[in-house]
Coordinates of C-alpha atoms in Angstrom, one line a residue:
Chain L
X1168 CA 33.3 76.4 96.8
X1169 CA 33.0 72.7 97.4
X1170 CA 33.7 69.7 95.2
X1171 CA 31.4 67.0 96.2
X1172 CA 31.8 64.1 94.0
X1173 CA 34.9 62.0 94.1
X1174 CA 35.2 62.0 90.3
X1175 CA 35.1 65.8 90.2
X1176 CA 37.7 66.0 92.8
X1177 CA 40.0 63.6 90.9
X1178 CA 39.4 65.6 87.7
X1179 CA 40.2 68.9 89.3
X1180 CA 43.3 67.6 91.1
X1181 CA 44.5 66.1 87.9
X1182 CA 43.8 69.3 86.0
X1183 CA 45.7 71.5 88.5
X1184 CA 48.6 69.0 88.7
X1185 CA 48.9 69.1 84.9
X1186 CA 48.7 72.9 84.9
X1187 CA 51.4 73.3 87.6
X1188 CA 53.6 70.7 85.8
X1189 CA 53.4 72.6 82.6
X1190 CA 54.2 75.9 84.4
X1191 CA 57.0 74.2 86.2
X1192 CA 58.6 72.7 83.1
X1193 CA 58.2 75.9 81.1
X1194 CA 59.8 77.9 83.9
X1195 CA 62.7 75.5 84.0
X1196 CA 63.5 76.5 80.4
X1197 CA 63.9 80.2 81.4
X1198 CA 67.5 80.9 82.4
X1199 CA 67.8 82.5 85.8
X1200 CA 68.4 86.2 85.6
X1201 CA 70.5 86.2 88.8
X1202 CA 73.5 83.9 89.1
X1203 CA 72.6 82.6 92.5
X1204 CA 71.5 79.0 92.9
X1205 CA 68.0 78.6 94.1
X1206 CA 66.6 81.8 92.8
X1207 CA 63.6 81.4 90.4
X1208 CA 60.2 82.8 89.9
X1209 CA 58.4 79.8 91.3
X1210 CA 55.3 80.3 89.1
X1211 CA 54.1 76.8 89.9
X1212 CA 53.4 78.0 93.4
X1213 CA 50.5 79.9 92.0
X1214 CA 48.7 76.6 91.6
X1215 CA 49.4 75.6 95.1
X1216 CA 48.0 78.9 96.4
X1217 CA 45.0 78.6 94.2
X1218 CA 44.4 75.0 95.3
X1219 CA 44.8 75.8 99.0
X1220 CA 42.3 78.7 98.7
X1221 CA 39.7 76.9 96.6
X1222 CA 39.8 73.2 97.2
X1223 CA 41.6 72.8 100.5
X1224 CA 45.0 72.0 102.0
X1225 CA 44.8 68.2 101.5
X1226 CA 44.3 68.4 97.8
X1227 CA 46.8 71.2 97.5
X1228 CA 49.3 68.9 99.2
X1229 CA 48.6 66.1 96.8
X1230 CA 48.9 68.3 93.8
X1231 CA 52.2 69.7 95.0
X1232 CA 53.6 66.3 95.8
X1233 CA 52.6 65.0 92.3
X1234 CA 54.0 68.0 90.6
X1235 CA 57.4 67.6 92.4
X1236 CA 57.7 64.0 91.5
X1237 CA 56.6 64.3 87.9
X1238 CA 58.5 67.6 87.5
X1239 CA 61.7 65.8 88.5
X1240 CA 61.0 63.0 86.2
X1241 CA 60.4 65.3 83.2
X1242 CA 62.8 68.2 83.9
X1243 CA 65.2 67.3 86.7
X1244 CA 67.8 65.2 88.3
X1245 CA 67.8 63.1 91.4
X1246 CA 69.6 65.9 93.2
X1247 CA 67.1 68.5 92.0
X1248 CA 64.3 66.2 93.3
X1249 CA 65.8 66.4 96.8
X1250 CA 65.9 70.1 96.6
X1251 CA 62.4 70.4 95.2
X1252 CA 61.1 68.1 97.8
X1253 CA 62.7 70.0 100.7
X1254 CA 61.6 73.3 99.4
X1255 CA 58.1 72.1 98.6
X1256 CA 57.5 70.5 102.0
X1257 CA 58.7 73.6 103.9
X1258 CA 56.6 75.9 101.6
X1259 CA 53.5 73.7 102.1
X1260 CA 53.8 73.5 105.8
X1261 CA 54.2 77.3 106.2
X1262 CA 51.2 77.9 103.8
X1263 CA 49.1 75.5 105.8
X1264 CA 50.2 77.0 109.1
X1265 CA 49.5 80.6 108.1
X1266 CA 46.6 80.2 105.7
X1267 CA 44.1 81.0 108.6
X1268 CA 45.6 84.4 109.0
X1269 CA 46.7 85.2 105.5
X1270 CA 43.9 84.2 103.1
X1271 CA 42.0 86.4 100.7
X1272 CA 43.7 89.7 99.9
X1273 CA 46.6 88.8 102.2
X1274 CA 47.5 85.9 100.0
X1275 CA 50.5 87.7 98.6
X1276 CA 52.0 87.7 102.1
X1277 CA 51.3 84.0 102.5
X1278 CA 53.1 83.5 99.2
X1279 CA 56.1 85.5 100.4
X1280 CA 56.3 83.4 103.6
X1281 CA 55.9 80.2 101.5
X1282 CA 58.6 81.2 99.1
X1283 CA 61.0 82.2 101.9
X1284 CA 60.4 78.8 103.6
X1285 CA 61.0 77.1 100.3
X1286 CA 64.3 78.8 99.8
X1287 CA 65.5 78.3 103.4
X1288 CA 64.5 74.7 103.3
X1289 CA 66.5 74.2 100.2
X1290 CA 69.4 76.0 101.7
X1291 CA 69.5 73.7 104.7
X1292 CA 69.4 70.7 102.5
X1293 CA 72.2 72.2 100.3
X1294 CA 74.4 72.7 103.4
X1295 CA 73.9 69.0 104.3
X1296 CA 74.6 67.9 100.7
X1297 CA 77.6 70.2 100.3
X1298 CA 78.9 69.5 103.8
X1299 CA 79.5 73.2 104.2
X1300 CA 78.0 76.2 105.9
X1301 CA 79.2 78.6 103.2
X1302 CA 75.8 78.3 101.5
X1303 CA 74.3 80.4 104.2
X1304 CA 75.9 83.4 102.7
X1305 CA 73.1 83.2 100.3
X1306 CA 70.4 83.8 102.9
X1307 CA 69.9 87.5 102.3
X1308 CA 69.9 87.1 98.5
X1309 CA 67.4 84.2 98.7
X1310 CA 65.1 86.0 101.2
X1311 CA 65.1 89.1 99.0
X1312 CA 64.3 87.0 96.0
X1313 CA 61.5 85.2 98.0
X1314 CA 60.0 88.6 98.8
X1315 CA 60.0 89.7 95.2
X1316 CA 59.0 86.5 93.5
X1317 CA 56.6 85.6 96.4
X1318 CA 54.7 88.9 96.0
X1319 CA 54.5 88.4 92.3
X1320 CA 53.2 84.8 92.4
X1321 CA 50.9 85.7 95.3
X1322 CA 49.3 88.5 93.3
X1323 CA 49.0 86.2 90.3
X1324 CA 47.2 83.7 92.6
X1325 CA 44.9 86.4 93.9
X1326 CA 43.9 87.5 90.4
X1327 CA 43.4 83.9 89.3
X1328 CA 41.2 83.1 92.4
X1329 CA 39.1 86.2 91.7
X1330 CA 38.6 85.2 88.1
X1331 CA 37.6 81.7 89.0
X1332 CA 35.2 83.0 91.7
X1333 CA 33.6 85.4 89.2
X1334 CA 32.6 82.4 87.3
X1335 CA 35.1 81.8 84.6
X1336 CA 35.2 78.3 85.9
X1337 CA 31.9 77.0 87.4
X1338 CA 31.4 74.1 89.6
Chain T
X825 CA 42.6 101.4 99.0
X826 CA 43.6 97.7 98.8
X827 CA 44.7 98.2 95.2
X828 CA 46.7 101.2 96.1
X829 CA 48.5 99.2 98.8
X830 CA 49.2 96.4 96.3
X831 CA 50.6 98.9 93.8
X832 CA 52.8 100.5 96.4
X833 CA 54.2 97.2 97.5
X834 CA 54.9 96.1 93.9
X835 CA 56.5 99.4 93.1
X836 CA 58.7 99.3 96.2
X837 CA 59.8 95.8 95.5
X838 CA 60.7 96.7 91.9
X839 CA 62.9 99.5 93.3
X840 CA 64.6 97.0 95.5
X841 CA 65.3 94.7 92.5
X842 CA 66.8 97.6 90.6
X843 CA 68.9 98.5 93.6
X844 CA 70.3 95.0 94.0
X845 CA 71.2 95.0 90.3
X846 CA 73.2 98.2 90.9
X847 CA 75.3 96.6 93.5
X848 CA 76.9 94.3 90.9
X849 CA 80.3 94.5 89.3
X850 CA 82.8 96.7 91.0
X851 CA 86.5 96.6 91.5
X852 CA 88.2 96.8 94.8
X853 CA 91.8 96.8 93.9
X854 CA 93.5 98.5 90.9
X855 CA 97.1 97.9 89.8
X856 CA 99.3 99.6 87.3
X857 CA 102.8 98.6 86.2
X858 CA 105.2 101.2 84.9
X859 CA 108.7 100.7 83.6
X860 CA 110.8 103.7 84.5
X861 CA 114.1 104.6 86.1
X862 CA 115.6 101.3 85.1
X863 CA 113.1 99.2 87.1
X864 CA 109.6 97.8 87.2
X865 CA 107.2 99.9 89.3
X866 CA 103.9 98.6 90.6
X867 CA 101.2 101.0 91.7
X868 CA 98.3 99.5 93.6
X869 CA 95.3 101.5 94.8
X870 CA 92.3 100.2 96.7
X871 CA 88.8 101.4 96.2
X872 CA 86.7 101.7 93.1
X873 CA 87.4 104.6 90.6
X874 CA 91.1 104.6 91.5
X875 CA 92.4 103.6 88.2
X876 CA 92.4 107.2 86.8
X877 CA 94.4 108.3 89.8
X878 CA 96.9 105.5 89.1
X879 CA 97.2 106.7 85.5
X880 CA 98.0 110.2 86.6
X881 CA 100.5 109.0 89.1
X882 CA 102.2 106.8 86.4
X883 CA 102.4 109.9 84.2
X884 CA 104.0 111.9 87.1
X885 CA 106.6 109.1 87.5
X886 CA 107.4 109.0 83.7
X887 CA 107.9 112.8 83.6
X888 CA 110.2 112.7 86.6
X889 CA 112.1 109.8 84.9
X890 CA 112.8 112.1 82.0
X891 CA 113.7 115.1 84.1
X892 CA 116.0 113.3 86.6
X893 CA 117.7 110.9 84.3
X894 CA 121.4 111.5 83.6
X895 CA 120.8 111.6 79.9
X896 CA 118.2 112.6 77.4
X897 CA 116.9 115.8 75.8
X898 CA 114.4 116.6 78.6
X899 CA 116.8 115.8 81.4
X900 CA 117.4 118.6 83.8
X901 CA 120.4 116.7 85.2
X902 CA 122.0 116.5 81.7
X903 CA 121.6 120.2 81.2
X904 CA 123.2 120.8 84.5
X905 CA 126.2 118.5 83.8
X906 CA 126.8 120.1 80.4
X907 CA 126.4 123.7 81.5
X908 CA 130.2 124.3 81.8
X909 CA 130.0 125.3 85.5
X910 CA 127.5 128.1 84.9
X911 CA 124.4 128.3 87.1
X912 CA 121.3 126.7 85.6
X913 CA 117.7 127.5 86.4
X914 CA 116.1 124.7 88.2
X915 CA 112.6 123.8 89.3
X916 CA 111.4 122.0 92.5
X917 CA 111.6 118.6 90.8
X918 CA 115.4 119.1 90.6
X919 CA 116.0 121.2 93.6
X920 CA 114.1 119.1 96.2
X921 CA 115.9 115.8 95.6
X922 CA 119.2 117.6 95.2
X923 CA 118.8 119.5 98.5
X924 CA 117.9 116.3 100.3
X925 CA 120.9 114.6 98.8
X926 CA 123.3 117.4 99.8
X927 CA 121.8 117.5 103.3
X928 CA 122.5 113.8 103.8
X929 CA 125.9 114.3 102.3
X930 CA 126.7 116.9 104.9
X931 CA 125.4 115.0 107.8
X932 CA 127.0 111.8 106.8
X933 CA 130.4 113.3 106.1
X934 CA 130.1 112.6 102.4
X935 CA 128.9 109.0 102.5
X936 CA 126.4 110.0 99.9
X937 CA 127.7 112.1 97.0
X938 CA 125.9 113.2 93.9
X939 CA 129.2 113.9 92.2
X940 CA 130.5 110.3 92.4
X941 CA 128.8 109.6 89.1
X942 CA 132.0 109.6 86.9
X943 CA 133.4 106.9 89.2
X944 CA 130.2 104.8 88.9
X945 CA 130.4 105.2 85.2
X946 CA 134.1 104.1 85.2
X947 CA 133.0 100.8 86.9
X948 CA 130.6 100.3 84.0
X949 CA 127.4 100.3 86.2
X950 CA 125.7 102.7 83.8
X951 CA 126.7 101.2 80.5
X952 CA 126.5 97.6 81.9
X953 CA 130.0 97.0 80.4
X954 CA 131.6 96.2 83.8
X955 CA 135.3 96.8 84.4
X956 CA 137.5 97.3 87.4
X957 CA 139.2 100.7 87.0
X958 CA 142.9 101.1 87.7
X959 CA 143.9 102.9 90.9
X960 CA 145.3 105.7 88.9
X961 CA 142.1 106.2 87.0
X962 CA 140.1 106.2 90.3
X963 CA 142.5 108.6 91.9
X964 CA 142.1 111.1 89.0
X965 CA 138.3 110.7 89.0
X966 CA 138.0 111.2 92.7
X967 CA 139.7 114.6 92.5
X968 CA 136.4 116.0 91.1
X969 CA 134.2 114.1 93.5
X970 CA 133.0 116.7 96.1
X971 CA 129.4 117.2 96.9
X972 CA 130.1 120.6 98.4
X973 CA 131.2 121.9 95.0
X974 CA 127.5 121.8 93.9
X975 CA 126.0 125.2 94.7
X976 CA 122.3 125.8 95.1
X977 CA 120.6 129.1 95.1
X978 CA 116.9 129.8 95.3
X979 CA 116.1 128.8 91.8
X980 CA 119.3 127.7 90.2
X981 CA 122.1 125.2 90.6
X982 CA 125.7 125.1 89.5
X983 CA 128.0 122.2 89.0
X984 CA 131.7 122.7 88.4
X985 CA 132.8 122.1 84.8
X986 CA 134.8 119.1 85.5
X987 CA 132.2 117.4 87.8
X988 CA 129.1 115.4 86.9
X989 CA 126.2 114.7 89.1
X990 CA 123.5 112.0 89.1
X991 CA 120.4 111.8 91.2
X992 CA 120.1 108.0 91.0
X993 CA 120.3 107.6 94.7
X994 CA 117.3 109.8 95.4
X995 CA 115.3 109.9 92.1
X996 CA 113.1 106.9 92.9
X997 CA 112.4 108.1 96.4
X998 CA 111.4 111.5 95.1
X999 CA 109.3 109.9 92.4
X1000 CA 107.5 107.7 94.9
X1001 CA 106.8 110.8 97.1
X1002 CA 105.4 112.7 94.1
X1003 CA 103.3 109.7 93.0
X1004 CA 101.9 109.4 96.5
X1005 CA 101.0 113.1 96.5
X1006 CA 99.2 112.7 93.2
X1007 CA 97.2 109.7 94.5
X1008 CA 96.3 111.6 97.7
X1009 CA 95.2 114.7 95.8
X1010 CA 93.0 112.4 93.7
X1011 CA 91.3 111.2 96.8
X1012 CA 93.0 107.8 97.1
X1013 CA 92.9 106.6 100.7
X1014 CA 94.7 103.4 100.4
X1015 CA 97.6 102.5 98.1
X1016 CA 101.0 101.0 97.8
X1017 CA 103.6 102.4 95.4
X1018 CA 106.4 99.9 94.8
X1019 CA 109.4 101.2 92.8
X1020 CA 112.0 98.5 92.9
X1021 CA 113.7 98.9 96.2
X1022 CA 111.4 101.8 97.2
X1023 CA 108.0 101.3 98.8
X1024 CA 105.7 104.2 99.6
X1025 CA 102.4 103.5 101.3
X1026 CA 99.4 105.7 101.3
X1027 CA 97.0 105.5 104.3
X1028 CA 96.3 102.1 105.6
X1029 CA 94.9 98.9 104.2
X1030 CA 91.2 99.2 103.2
X1031 CA 90.2 97.5 106.5
X1032 CA 92.3 100.0 108.5
X1033 CA 95.1 97.6 109.4
X1034 CA 98.8 98.3 108.8
X1035 CA 100.6 97.4 105.7
X1036 CA 103.0 94.4 105.6
X1037 CA 106.2 95.2 103.9
X1038 CA 108.6 92.3 103.6
X1039 CA 112.3 92.9 103.6
X1040 CA 114.3 90.9 101.0
X1041 CA 116.9 88.4 102.2
X1042 CA 120.1 89.9 100.8
X1043 CA 121.7 86.5 100.5
X1044 CA 118.8 85.0 98.5
X1045 CA 117.1 88.1 97.1
X1046 CA 115.0 86.2 94.5
X1047 CA 113.3 83.9 96.8
X1048 CA 113.4 84.7 100.5
X1049 CA 112.6 87.5 102.9
X1050 CA 114.3 88.3 106.2
X1051 CA 111.2 89.6 107.9
X1052 CA 108.2 91.9 107.7
X1053 CA 107.6 95.4 108.8
X1054 CA 104.1 96.5 109.9
X1055 CA 103.7 100.1 108.8
X1056 CA 101.2 102.9 108.4
X1057 CA 101.6 105.7 105.8
X1058 CA 105.4 106.0 105.2
X1059 CA 108.3 105.2 102.9
X1060 CA 110.5 102.2 103.0
X1061 CA 113.7 101.9 101.0
X1062 CA 116.3 99.2 101.0
X1063 CA 119.9 99.5 99.7
X1064 CA 122.0 96.5 99.3
X1065 CA 125.0 95.4 97.4
X1066 CA 123.0 92.4 96.1
X1067 CA 120.8 94.7 94.0
X1068 CA 123.3 95.2 91.2
X1069 CA 126.8 93.8 91.0
X1070 CA 129.2 92.0 88.7
X1071 CA 131.9 89.4 89.3
X1072 CA 135.5 89.5 88.0
X1073 CA 138.3 87.1 88.9
X1074 CA 136.1 85.5 91.6
X1075 CA 135.5 88.8 93.4
X1076 CA 132.1 90.5 93.6
X1077 CA 131.8 94.2 92.9
X1078 CA 128.5 95.9 93.8
X1079 CA 127.1 99.2 92.7
X1080 CA 127.1 101.3 95.9
X1081 CA 130.3 103.2 95.5
X1082 CA 132.0 104.7 98.6
X1083 CA 132.8 108.3 97.5
X1084 CA 135.9 108.2 99.7
X1085 CA 137.6 105.3 98.0
X1086 CA 135.9 105.2 94.7
X1087 CA 135.3 101.4 95.3
X1088 CA 132.2 99.4 96.2
X1089 CA 131.5 100.1 99.9
X1090 CA 132.8 97.5 102.3
X1091 CA 131.2 98.4 105.5
X1092 CA 130.1 94.9 106.8
X1093 CA 126.5 95.7 105.9
X1094 CA 124.7 93.7 103.2
X1095 CA 121.5 95.6 103.3
X1096 CA 120.0 98.7 104.9
X1097 CA 116.3 99.3 105.1
X1098 CA 115.2 102.9 106.0
X1099 CA 111.7 103.8 107.1
X1100 CA 111.1 107.5 106.9
X1101 CA 108.0 109.6 106.3
X1102 CA 109.8 111.3 103.4
X1103 CA 110.6 109.0 100.5
X1104 CA 113.4 111.1 99.2
X1105 CA 115.2 111.1 102.6
X1106 CA 114.6 107.4 103.0
X1107 CA 116.2 106.8 99.6
X1108 CA 119.2 109.1 100.3
X1109 CA 119.7 107.7 103.8
X1110 CA 119.6 104.0 102.8
X1111 CA 122.5 104.6 100.5
X1112 CA 124.5 106.8 102.9
X1113 CA 124.0 104.4 105.8
X1114 CA 125.0 101.4 103.7
X1115 CA 128.3 103.2 103.0
X1116 CA 128.8 104.3 106.6
X1117 CA 128.5 100.9 108.1
X1118 CA 126.6 99.8 111.2
X1119 CA 128.4 101.7 113.9
X1120 CA 128.5 105.0 112.1
X1121 CA 125.0 104.6 110.9
X1122 CA 123.8 104.2 114.5
X1123 CA 125.7 107.3 115.4
X1124 CA 124.0 109.1 112.6
X1125 CA 120.6 107.8 113.9
X1126 CA 121.3 108.9 117.4
X1127 CA 122.5 112.4 116.4
X1128 CA 119.9 113.3 113.7
X1129 CA 117.1 110.8 113.9
X1130 CA 114.0 111.4 111.9
X1131 CA 114.0 107.9 110.5
X1132 CA 114.1 104.2 111.6
X1133 CA 116.2 101.4 110.0
X1134 CA 116.8 97.7 109.8
X1135 CA 120.5 96.8 109.3
X1136 CA 121.6 93.4 108.1
X1137 CA 125.3 92.6 108.4
X1138 CA 127.3 90.0 106.5
X1139 CA 127.3 87.7 109.5
X1140 CA 123.5 87.3 109.1
X1141 CA 122.7 89.5 112.1
X1142 CA 119.9 92.0 112.2
X1143 CA 120.0 95.3 114.0
X1144 CA 116.7 97.3 114.3
X1145 CA 116.5 100.9 115.6
X1146 CA 114.3 101.5 118.6
X1147 CA 111.3 102.8 116.7
X1148 CA 110.9 99.6 114.7
X1149 CA 111.4 97.0 117.4
X1150 CA 107.7 96.2 117.6
X1151 CA 107.0 96.7 113.9
X1152 CA 109.6 94.2 112.7
X1153 CA 109.2 90.5 112.7
X1154 CA 111.9 88.1 111.6
X1155 CA 110.7 85.3 109.3
X1156 CA 110.8 81.9 111.1
X1157 CA 113.0 80.1 108.6
X1158 CA 115.1 83.0 107.4
X1159 CA 118.3 81.9 109.3
X1160 CA 118.8 85.5 110.4
X1161 CA 118.8 86.6 114.0
X1162 CA 119.0 89.7 116.1
X1163 CA 122.5 91.0 116.9
X1164 CA 123.3 91.2 120.6
Chain P
X1032 CA 38.2 89.5 97.0
X1033 CA 36.6 88.1 100.1
X1034 CA 37.7 89.1 103.5
X1035 CA 34.7 90.9 105.0
X1036 CA 33.3 87.9 106.9
X1037 CA 36.5 86.9 108.7
X1038 CA 37.4 88.0 112.2
X1039 CA 39.5 91.0 111.1
X1040 CA 41.0 91.6 114.5
X1041 CA 42.8 88.2 114.7
X1042 CA 44.4 88.8 111.3
X1043 CA 47.2 91.2 110.6
X1044 CA 46.2 94.1 108.4
X1045 CA 47.5 94.3 104.9
X1046 CA 49.3 97.5 105.9
X1047 CA 51.2 95.8 108.7
X1048 CA 52.2 93.0 106.3
X1049 CA 53.5 95.4 103.8
X1050 CA 55.5 97.2 106.5
X1051 CA 57.0 93.9 107.9
X1052 CA 57.8 92.5 104.5
X1053 CA 59.2 95.8 103.2
X1054 CA 61.4 96.0 106.3
X1055 CA 62.6 92.5 105.7
X1056 CA 63.4 93.4 102.1
X1057 CA 65.3 96.5 103.2
X1058 CA 67.3 94.6 105.7
X1059 CA 68.2 91.9 103.1
X1060 CA 69.2 94.6 100.6
X1061 CA 71.3 96.3 103.2
X1062 CA 73.1 93.1 104.0
X1063 CA 73.6 92.3 100.3
X1064 CA 75.1 95.8 99.8
X1065 CA 77.3 95.3 102.8
X1066 CA 78.6 92.0 101.3
X1067 CA 79.2 93.8 98.0
X1068 CA 80.8 97.0 99.0
X1069 CA 82.6 96.2 102.2
X1070 CA 85.8 94.3 101.4
X1071 CA 86.0 91.5 103.9
X1072 CA 89.6 90.9 103.2
X1073 CA 90.9 87.5 102.4
X1074 CA 93.2 86.3 99.8
X1075 CA 93.1 82.6 100.0
X1076 CA 90.8 80.7 97.7
X1077 CA 89.5 77.5 99.2
X1078 CA 88.1 75.0 96.7
X1079 CA 86.2 72.0 98.1
X1080 CA 84.1 69.3 96.6
X1081 CA 81.6 67.1 98.6
X1082 CA 82.5 69.1 101.6
X1083 CA 86.2 68.1 101.4
X1084 CA 88.8 70.7 101.0
X1085 CA 90.9 70.1 97.9
X1086 CA 92.9 73.3 97.3
X1087 CA 94.0 76.3 99.3
X1088 CA 95.5 78.9 97.1
X1089 CA 97.0 82.3 98.1
X1090 CA 95.6 84.4 95.3
X1091 CA 98.1 87.2 95.8
X1092 CA 101.0 84.9 94.9
X1093 CA 99.5 83.8 91.6
X1094 CA 101.7 85.3 89.0
X1095 CA 100.2 83.6 85.9
X1096 CA 96.6 82.5 85.6
X1097 CA 96.0 78.7 85.5
X1098 CA 93.1 76.3 85.6
X1099 CA 92.2 73.4 87.9
X1100 CA 90.1 70.6 86.4
X1101 CA 87.9 69.0 89.0
X1102 CA 86.3 66.7 86.5
X1103 CA 83.1 68.5 85.4
X1104 CA 84.1 71.8 86.8
X1105 CA 87.1 73.8 85.7
X1106 CA 88.3 76.5 88.1
X1107 CA 90.2 79.5 86.8
X1108 CA 92.8 80.9 89.2
X1109 CA 94.2 84.3 88.6
X1110 CA 96.1 86.9 90.5
X1111 CA 93.7 88.1 93.2
X1112 CA 90.6 86.4 91.8
X1113 CA 89.1 83.1 91.2
X1114 CA 86.2 82.0 89.0
X1115 CA 84.5 78.9 87.6
X1116 CA 85.6 78.7 84.0
X1117 CA 83.3 75.9 82.9
X1118 CA 81.0 73.4 84.3
X1119 CA 79.0 70.4 83.1
X1120 CA 76.0 71.2 85.3
X1121 CA 72.8 72.1 83.5
X1122 CA 72.3 75.7 84.9
X1123 CA 75.9 76.9 84.8
X1124 CA 75.1 79.4 87.6
X1125 CA 78.5 78.9 89.0
X1126 CA 80.1 80.0 85.8
X1127 CA 77.9 83.0 85.5
X1128 CA 78.8 84.2 89.0
X1129 CA 82.0 85.4 87.5
X1130 CA 85.1 86.2 89.5
X1131 CA 85.2 86.4 93.2
X1132 CA 87.8 88.4 95.1
X1133 CA 88.0 89.5 98.6
X1134 CA 84.2 89.8 98.8
X1135 CA 82.4 87.2 100.8
X1136 CA 80.0 85.4 98.4
X1137 CA 81.2 81.9 97.7
X1138 CA 80.8 80.3 94.3
X1139 CA 78.7 77.2 94.6
X1140 CA 77.9 74.6 92.1
X1141 CA 75.0 72.7 93.7
X1142 CA 74.7 69.9 91.1
X1143 CA 78.4 69.0 91.3
X1144 CA 78.8 70.0 94.9
X1145 CA 81.8 72.2 94.3
X1146 CA 82.4 75.2 96.4
X1147 CA 84.9 78.0 96.1
X1148 CA 85.2 80.5 98.9
X1149 CA 87.6 83.3 99.8
X1150 CA 89.1 83.1 103.3
X1151 CA 91.5 85.2 105.2
X1152 CA 94.6 83.3 106.0
X1153 CA 94.6 84.1 109.7
X1154 CA 98.0 82.8 110.5
X1155 CA 100.0 84.3 107.7
X1156 CA 99.5 88.0 107.1
X1157 CA 99.4 89.0 103.5
X1158 CA 102.5 90.8 102.3
X1159 CA 101.5 94.0 100.6
X1160 CA 104.9 95.0 99.2
X1161 CA 108.4 93.7 99.1
X1162 CA 111.3 96.0 99.6
X1163 CA 114.9 95.3 98.5

């Protein structure tokens, strides 16, 4: 699946950015079921995975970056922007690094690794901001949550990609 | 095949999620406060599901309070005192503390005496209307003070018509022992029963280390401690004149009456802390040793043993028996020091 | 799903991934359970903000519950436990964490950079009972 024309690429990127932004803002309205900072579903990550699989790493990176910036403007604070950025960059790097091995039906595992990297990245930033290492007590909780939510978002991404490939959305 | 694997993974992770939810909300330490035997008692048990055991232990203590009190309808002691000298049927809850008390009376040469109760009453320590009895009154009351006049058979006790007994010196110790038994039988592995001057520990701390039991500073009982004892499962009881006293004409009269003189014991000791595996003995001994004074108490220790003790004399010196040397630590700023 | 054309040997099988990730999940759960059920001991609540220690409270010596206002966050100190009573942060996760005792998990309010943790006062041993 290639997108040749510049215009088309801009349009698709914008569409996916808007989608992920909507998902992100909607998710921010759902109160976290677990009282541990940093634990959330991370549904917006579905878009990142879809983008990486269908239109490439570069555009996925641009979409992610735009989503983080706009998401913080619409539904965040300067502090939450730093956390989102740290988590997003870590997640993106891990996804790019492992995509070669974990595409297709292994995407759920890629999603788990991405989510874990996201959480750990945020944790490192949190320990810097808090000036404390106590936050690392949250590692097991955050990893477990990454496995659960990562699997879920990864499976969602898989199904979405299949749908798109079956021709729901054509070139 | 692929779908199956996905499903298995999802199912597995759902189970994990449930499991982690289960691990929420659970108590590690339970406490119960009971007011009985004229004092506030605190029972603390570690581990979840220990609160029911604490309730049972509190019930045990309240029942014993009624049985062993000197007054009241259900009081075995009252029945005994008003029996007119005839033998009265008695159960273990009366016999055990009484036997311990009489045993210590015998070994200490009467430093502890259950029949000293009329004298204690004359001083007003029971009614809280404190007076200093006249010498004549004390002399006449002391005629009937004799622990050996109390006769015990297998299941009955007799007290002479003109005598009156009170188990105040051992009741709390016995109650702590029974409360500990109750907790242990309910599966509690780690608990502290604190009945005023009596502390009974069960097991060790949850992390396996020893309990820290602080000994009150007799000169400043409300605020300071003299030192700390590191102990496993045992009983600790402190007796001291500071625990209950009144002042008249500038003189202080405390509640531990020497059965020989009928007056507050003046032995040079201001507090005696006894550590003994049996709470009833610990309670009885702490009173008896306080009356005996340091030298005679050490004689008692060497002759009979079976316990350890911390003695504090009125010159702010501490004497610790051999078995407690490593367990006892003096507080840095207490102003107390070891006797030579 | 497409995976038939890729070099299957160089990529981990789905089965292997499931095993690895499940194992990681089991380990995380075990560690979490360990945190929850094994009392780590400790009786001293340490409250810090911006990485600076503000209060150090022996929770066993608290006779009556009281609150500490940190401006934004209000900490409730009770006998043997400490919790965040209220906070002006948007998510209020710190409040929802409830009381912490001798367990290990600290309460952390990321937006306000407040941290409450339970420590063992190594120098002074806790007194379990007072006799006298």
